[in-house]
């Protein structure tokens, strides 16, 4: 990571080094809705130094980086390819896992809710998140993505309308981020309490995976797809 500088944005770092996702999430660094933030500024509220975080990302890249070689190529995709990649990767993941997490979380809340009251709030927030994401995916797939796919061919598009639509999507990403953060806080960063069953541990692992996958999903849309659309229109 010799080229990483204090001025480089956290979004750019994740695009270049996909393993930075887990490192940034562990320090509460928002690289997805606040992808433009320079690394130095993002670290202000943490107790980690630039050298330490770069070292952690490098270690993660060495350990797991090869598996993520494909993700490193997403920056070179055109609009059509990027939209297909988002649908086949992140939307597919949510359609597969949201119903399953919902079922598991309901069971865990019923069994452990008496001793772990926070599970009630976590479940309610999750249901709001599930509804928001389900509606969001539908809107992107039915309206936004077909529009983006037309941009490469069409000459006369309503640029103002597209700019508004992108802004609306980004506002909804913030809503998703807020619900994810709320549950992360309530669960003390997915810390598994002593003496609970394996289902409890499993559902927290699923929720942690959901957080990482959704953060990366929003990053790809906010920091790669939307800027590419704006470039085409300008
Ligand atoms: Fe999406
Ligand atoms: Fe989205």
Tab-separated table of C-alpha atoms and ligand atoms in Angstrom:
chain	number	residue	atom	x	y	z
A	1	UNK	CA	0.000	0.000	0.000
A	2	UNK	CA	2.890	2.262	-0.753
A	3	UNK	CA	0.668	4.697	-2.630
A	4	UNK	CA	-1.836	5.215	0.213
A	5	UNK	CA	-1.710	8.741	1.527
A	6	UNK	CA	-3.490	10.706	4.213
A	7	UNK	CA	-5.408	12.582	1.521
A	8	UNK	CA	-6.635	9.427	-0.206
A	9	UNK	CA	-10.334	8.890	0.468
A	10	UNK	CA	-11.543	5.867	2.414
A	11	UNK	CA	-13.807	4.943	-0.544
A	12	UNK	CA	-10.818	4.882	-2.932
A	13	UNK	CA	-8.861	2.710	-0.510
A	14	UNK	CA	-11.681	0.137	-0.368
A	15	UNK	CA	-11.939	0.101	-4.177
A	16	UNK	CA	-8.227	-0.601	-4.428
A	17	UNK	CA	-7.943	-2.912	-1.417
A	18	UNK	CA	-11.201	-4.867	-0.809
A	19	UNK	CA	-9.900	-6.277	2.460
A	20	UNK	CA	-10.040	-2.775	3.934
A	21	UNK	CA	-13.822	-3.330	4.328
A	22	UNK	CA	-13.470	-5.499	7.432
A	23	UNK	CA	-10.676	-3.358	8.900
A	24	UNK	CA	-12.613	-0.098	8.448
A	25	UNK	CA	-15.822	-1.632	9.854
A	26	UNK	CA	-13.998	-2.837	12.949
A	27	UNK	CA	-13.019	0.784	13.693
A	28	UNK	CA	-16.429	2.217	12.767
A	29	UNK	CA	-15.053	4.042	9.706
A	30	UNK	CA	-17.839	4.857	7.245
A	31	UNK	CA	-16.296	4.225	3.802
A	32	UNK	CA	-19.668	3.731	2.080
A	33	UNK	CA	-21.988	6.695	2.784
A	34	UNK	CA	-18.958	8.929	3.542
A	35	UNK	CA	-16.580	7.469	0.951
A	36	UNK	CA	-15.123	10.892	0.044
A	37	UNK	CA	-13.632	11.394	3.519
A	38	UNK	CA	-9.798	11.536	3.460
A	39	UNK	CA	-8.152	8.782	5.512
A	40	UNK	CA	-6.616	11.235	7.993
A	41	UNK	CA	-10.019	12.798	8.759
A	42	UNK	CA	-11.738	9.413	9.065
A	43	UNK	CA	-9.218	8.367	11.716
A	44	UNK	CA	-9.741	11.453	13.895
A	45	UNK	CA	-12.348	9.826	16.146
A	46	UNK	CA	-10.526	6.512	16.438
A	47	UNK	CA	-7.558	5.505	18.563
A	48	UNK	CA	-5.635	4.011	15.647
A	49	UNK	CA	-2.838	5.707	13.703
A	50	UNK	CA	-2.479	5.796	9.925
A	51	UNK	CA	0.560	3.487	10.033
A	52	UNK	CA	-1.290	0.975	12.197
A	53	UNK	CA	-4.375	0.852	10.013
A	54	UNK	CA	-2.331	0.527	6.815
A	55	UNK	CA	-0.431	-2.286	8.477
A	56	UNK	CA	-3.704	-4.058	9.360
A	57	UNK	CA	-5.048	-3.704	5.826
A	58	UNK	CA	-1.777	-5.021	4.378
A	59	UNK	CA	-1.892	-8.058	6.648
A	60	UNK	CA	-5.513	-8.746	5.686
A	61	UNK	CA	-4.636	-8.371	1.998
A	62	UNK	CA	-1.773	-10.854	2.304
A	63	UNK	CA	-3.966	-13.352	4.172
A	64	UNK	CA	-7.133	-13.079	2.081
A	65	UNK	CA	-6.464	-10.710	-0.797
A	66	UNK	CA	-6.165	-13.284	-3.582
A	67	UNK	CA	-9.762	-14.345	-3.011
A	68	UNK	CA	-10.817	-10.790	-3.778
A	69	UNK	CA	-8.929	-10.350	-7.052
A	70	UNK	CA	-12.230	-10.103	-8.943
A	71	UNK	CA	-13.527	-7.308	-6.733
A	72	UNK	CA	-10.409	-5.328	-7.530
A	73	UNK	CA	-11.450	-5.251	-11.199
A	74	UNK	CA	-14.821	-3.602	-10.635
A	75	UNK	CA	-13.418	-0.124	-11.152
A	76	UNK	CA	-12.833	-0.845	-14.852
A	77	UNK	CA	-16.370	-2.056	-15.567
A	78	UNK	CA	-18.707	0.032	-17.724
A	79	UNK	CA	-22.182	1.009	-16.509
A	80	UNK	CA	-23.957	-2.085	-17.852
A	81	UNK	CA	-21.368	-4.445	-16.376
A	82	UNK	CA	-21.378	-2.659	-13.042
A	83	UNK	CA	-25.169	-2.815	-12.745
A	84	UNK	CA	-25.125	-6.546	-13.578
A	85	UNK	CA	-22.352	-7.097	-11.041
A	86	UNK	CA	-24.337	-5.312	-8.297
A	87	UNK	CA	-27.473	-7.346	-9.010
A	88	UNK	CA	-25.662	-10.675	-9.256
A	89	UNK	CA	-23.569	-10.087	-6.162
A	90	UNK	CA	-25.237	-7.851	-3.595
A	91	UNK	CA	-28.920	-8.029	-4.542
A	92	UNK	CA	-28.705	-11.796	-4.880
A	93	UNK	CA	-27.091	-12.008	-1.452
A	94	UNK	CA	-29.873	-9.963	0.198
A	95	UNK	CA	-32.654	-11.961	-1.451
A	96	UNK	CA	-31.001	-15.153	-0.230
A	97	UNK	CA	-30.247	-14.061	3.357
A	98	UNK	CA	-32.818	-11.497	4.529
A	99	UNK	CA	-35.638	-14.084	4.904
A	100	UNK	CA	-33.296	-16.550	6.633
A	101	UNK	CA	-31.925	-14.013	9.113
A	102	UNK	CA	-35.487	-12.932	9.861
A	103	UNK	CA	-36.511	-16.485	10.795
A	104	UNK	CA	-33.434	-17.172	12.937
A	105	UNK	CA	-33.609	-13.842	14.718
A	106	UNK	CA	-37.259	-14.398	15.612
A	107	UNK	CA	-36.450	-17.768	17.182
A	108	UNK	CA	-33.430	-16.396	19.088
A	109	UNK	CA	-35.524	-13.463	20.359
A	110	UNK	CA	-38.225	-15.866	21.624
A	111	UNK	CA	-35.705	-18.141	23.391
A	112	UNK	CA	-33.320	-15.513	24.808
A	113	UNK	CA	-35.408	-12.312	24.895
A	114	UNK	CA	-36.109	-12.557	28.639
A	115	UNK	CA	-32.424	-12.412	29.550
A	116	UNK	CA	-31.329	-10.257	26.613
A	117	UNK	CA	-33.974	-7.557	26.226
A	118	UNK	CA	-31.997	-5.829	23.463
A	119	UNK	CA	-33.045	-8.656	21.131
A	120	UNK	CA	-36.542	-7.152	20.896
A	121	UNK	CA	-35.211	-3.862	19.592
A	122	UNK	CA	-32.666	-5.593	17.344
A	123	UNK	CA	-35.448	-7.685	15.812
A	124	UNK	CA	-37.735	-4.665	15.245
A	125	UNK	CA	-34.880	-2.710	13.648
A	126	UNK	CA	-34.011	-5.681	11.489
A	127	UNK	CA	-37.599	-5.923	10.211
A	128	UNK	CA	-37.520	-2.204	9.324
A	129	UNK	CA	-34.192	-2.763	7.571
A	130	UNK	CA	-35.544	-5.776	5.699
A	131	UNK	CA	-38.579	-3.818	4.486
A	132	UNK	CA	-36.455	-0.847	3.485
A	133	UNK	CA	-33.950	-2.980	1.591
A	134	UNK	CA	-36.607	-5.077	-0.137
A	135	UNK	CA	-38.319	-1.939	-1.408
A	136	UNK	CA	-34.957	-0.376	-2.300
A	137	UNK	CA	-33.827	-3.367	-4.394
A	138	UNK	CA	-37.132	-3.331	-6.253
A	139	UNK	CA	-36.839	0.356	-7.038
A	140	UNK	CA	-33.254	-0.042	-8.272
A	141	UNK	CA	-34.029	-3.108	-10.378
A	142	UNK	CA	-37.329	-1.860	-11.850
A	143	UNK	CA	-36.526	1.823	-12.349
A	144	UNK	CA	-32.974	2.978	-11.658
A	145	UNK	CA	-30.836	0.249	-13.223
A	146	UNK	CA	-32.785	0.136	-16.533
A	147	UNK	CA	-32.400	3.931	-16.690
A	148	UNK	CA	-28.646	3.676	-16.046
A	149	UNK	CA	-28.339	1.022	-18.756
A	150	UNK	CA	-29.955	3.413	-21.237
A	151	UNK	CA	-27.504	6.190	-20.473
A	152	UNK	CA	-24.693	4.764	-22.597
A	153	UNK	CA	-26.840	4.693	-25.722
A	154	UNK	CA	-29.149	7.680	-25.293
A	155	UNK	CA	-28.044	11.193	-26.045
A	156	UNK	CA	-30.927	13.247	-24.703
A	157	UNK	CA	-31.727	12.278	-21.142
A	158	UNK	CA	-33.208	14.431	-18.451
A	159	UNK	CA	-29.976	15.027	-16.520
A	160	UNK	CA	-31.734	16.955	-13.787
A	161	UNK	CA	-34.144	14.113	-13.115
A	162	UNK	CA	-31.335	11.538	-13.007
A	163	UNK	CA	-29.345	13.686	-10.578
A	164	UNK	CA	-32.383	13.863	-8.291
A	165	UNK	CA	-32.953	10.119	-8.493
A	166	UNK	CA	-29.327	9.390	-7.544
A	167	UNK	CA	-29.565	11.753	-4.601
A	168	UNK	CA	-32.761	10.044	-3.424
A	169	UNK	CA	-31.030	6.649	-3.591
A	170	UNK	CA	-28.060	7.974	-1.610
A	171	UNK	CA	-30.399	9.351	1.065
A	172	UNK	CA	-31.981	5.923	1.371
A	173	UNK	CA	-28.531	4.366	1.719
A	174	UNK	CA	-28.054	6.586	4.776
A	175	UNK	CA	-31.274	5.265	6.264
A	176	UNK	CA	-29.990	1.706	5.760
A	177	UNK	CA	-26.636	2.630	7.297
A	178	UNK	CA	-28.351	4.138	10.348
A	179	UNK	CA	-30.404	0.984	10.998
A	180	UNK	CA	-27.314	-1.218	10.626
A	181	UNK	CA	-25.356	0.999	13.028
A	182	UNK	CA	-28.185	0.994	15.553
A	183	UNK	CA	-28.202	-2.795	15.695
A	184	UNK	CA	-24.411	-2.936	15.807
A	185	UNK	CA	-24.486	-0.650	18.846
A	186	UNK	CA	-27.288	-2.620	20.582
A	187	UNK	CA	-25.401	-5.885	20.055
A	188	UNK	CA	-22.100	-4.336	21.265
A	189	UNK	CA	-20.571	-4.987	17.830
A	190	UNK	CA	-22.046	-8.483	17.542
A	191	UNK	CA	-20.523	-9.678	20.797
A	192	UNK	CA	-21.911	-13.085	21.719
A	193	UNK	CA	-22.964	-13.203	25.413
A	194	UNK	CA	-21.699	-16.028	27.633
A	195	UNK	CA	-23.821	-19.135	27.984
A	196	UNK	CA	-26.055	-18.704	24.917
A	197	UNK	CA	-26.861	-21.364	22.319
A	198	UNK	CA	-25.220	-21.808	18.935
A	199	UNK	CA	-28.242	-20.281	17.164
A	200	UNK	CA	-27.577	-17.006	18.982
A	201	UNK	CA	-23.942	-17.039	17.811
A	202	UNK	CA	-25.004	-18.004	14.302
A	203	UNK	CA	-27.536	-15.195	13.932
A	204	UNK	CA	-25.000	-12.614	15.160
A	205	UNK	CA	-22.523	-13.921	12.592
A	206	UNK	CA	-25.210	-13.547	9.895
A	207	UNK	CA	-25.937	-9.988	11.053
A	208	UNK	CA	-22.223	-9.102	11.006
A	209	UNK	CA	-21.963	-10.532	7.458
A	210	UNK	CA	-25.047	-8.530	6.481
A	211	UNK	CA	-23.409	-5.350	7.770
A	212	UNK	CA	-20.180	-5.989	5.786
A	213	UNK	CA	-21.975	-7.018	2.592
A	214	UNK	CA	-24.374	-4.073	2.698
A	215	UNK	CA	-21.590	-1.570	3.435
A	216	UNK	CA	-19.693	-2.851	0.398
A	217	UNK	CA	-22.901	-2.790	-1.687
A	218	UNK	CA	-23.537	0.859	-0.833
A	219	UNK	CA	-19.870	1.673	-1.453
A	220	UNK	CA	-20.024	0.218	-4.987
A	221	UNK	CA	-23.190	2.202	-5.766
A	222	UNK	CA	-22.306	5.517	-4.086
A	223	UNK	CA	-18.594	5.641	-4.858
A	224	UNK	CA	-18.327	3.835	-8.212
A	225	UNK	CA	-21.657	3.539	-10.020
A	226	UNK	CA	-23.114	6.974	-9.272
A	227	UNK	CA	-19.908	8.922	-10.081
A	228	UNK	CA	-19.672	7.019	-13.387
A	229	UNK	CA	-23.281	7.997	-14.195
A	230	UNK	CA	-22.586	11.643	-13.293
A	231	UNK	CA	-19.466	11.625	-15.499
A	232	UNK	CA	-21.484	10.358	-18.477
A	233	UNK	CA	-24.049	13.103	-18.046
A	234	UNK	CA	-21.663	15.993	-17.608
B	1	LIG	FE1	-28.385	-1.935	-4.753
B	2	LIG	FE1	-28.776	1.026	-3.404
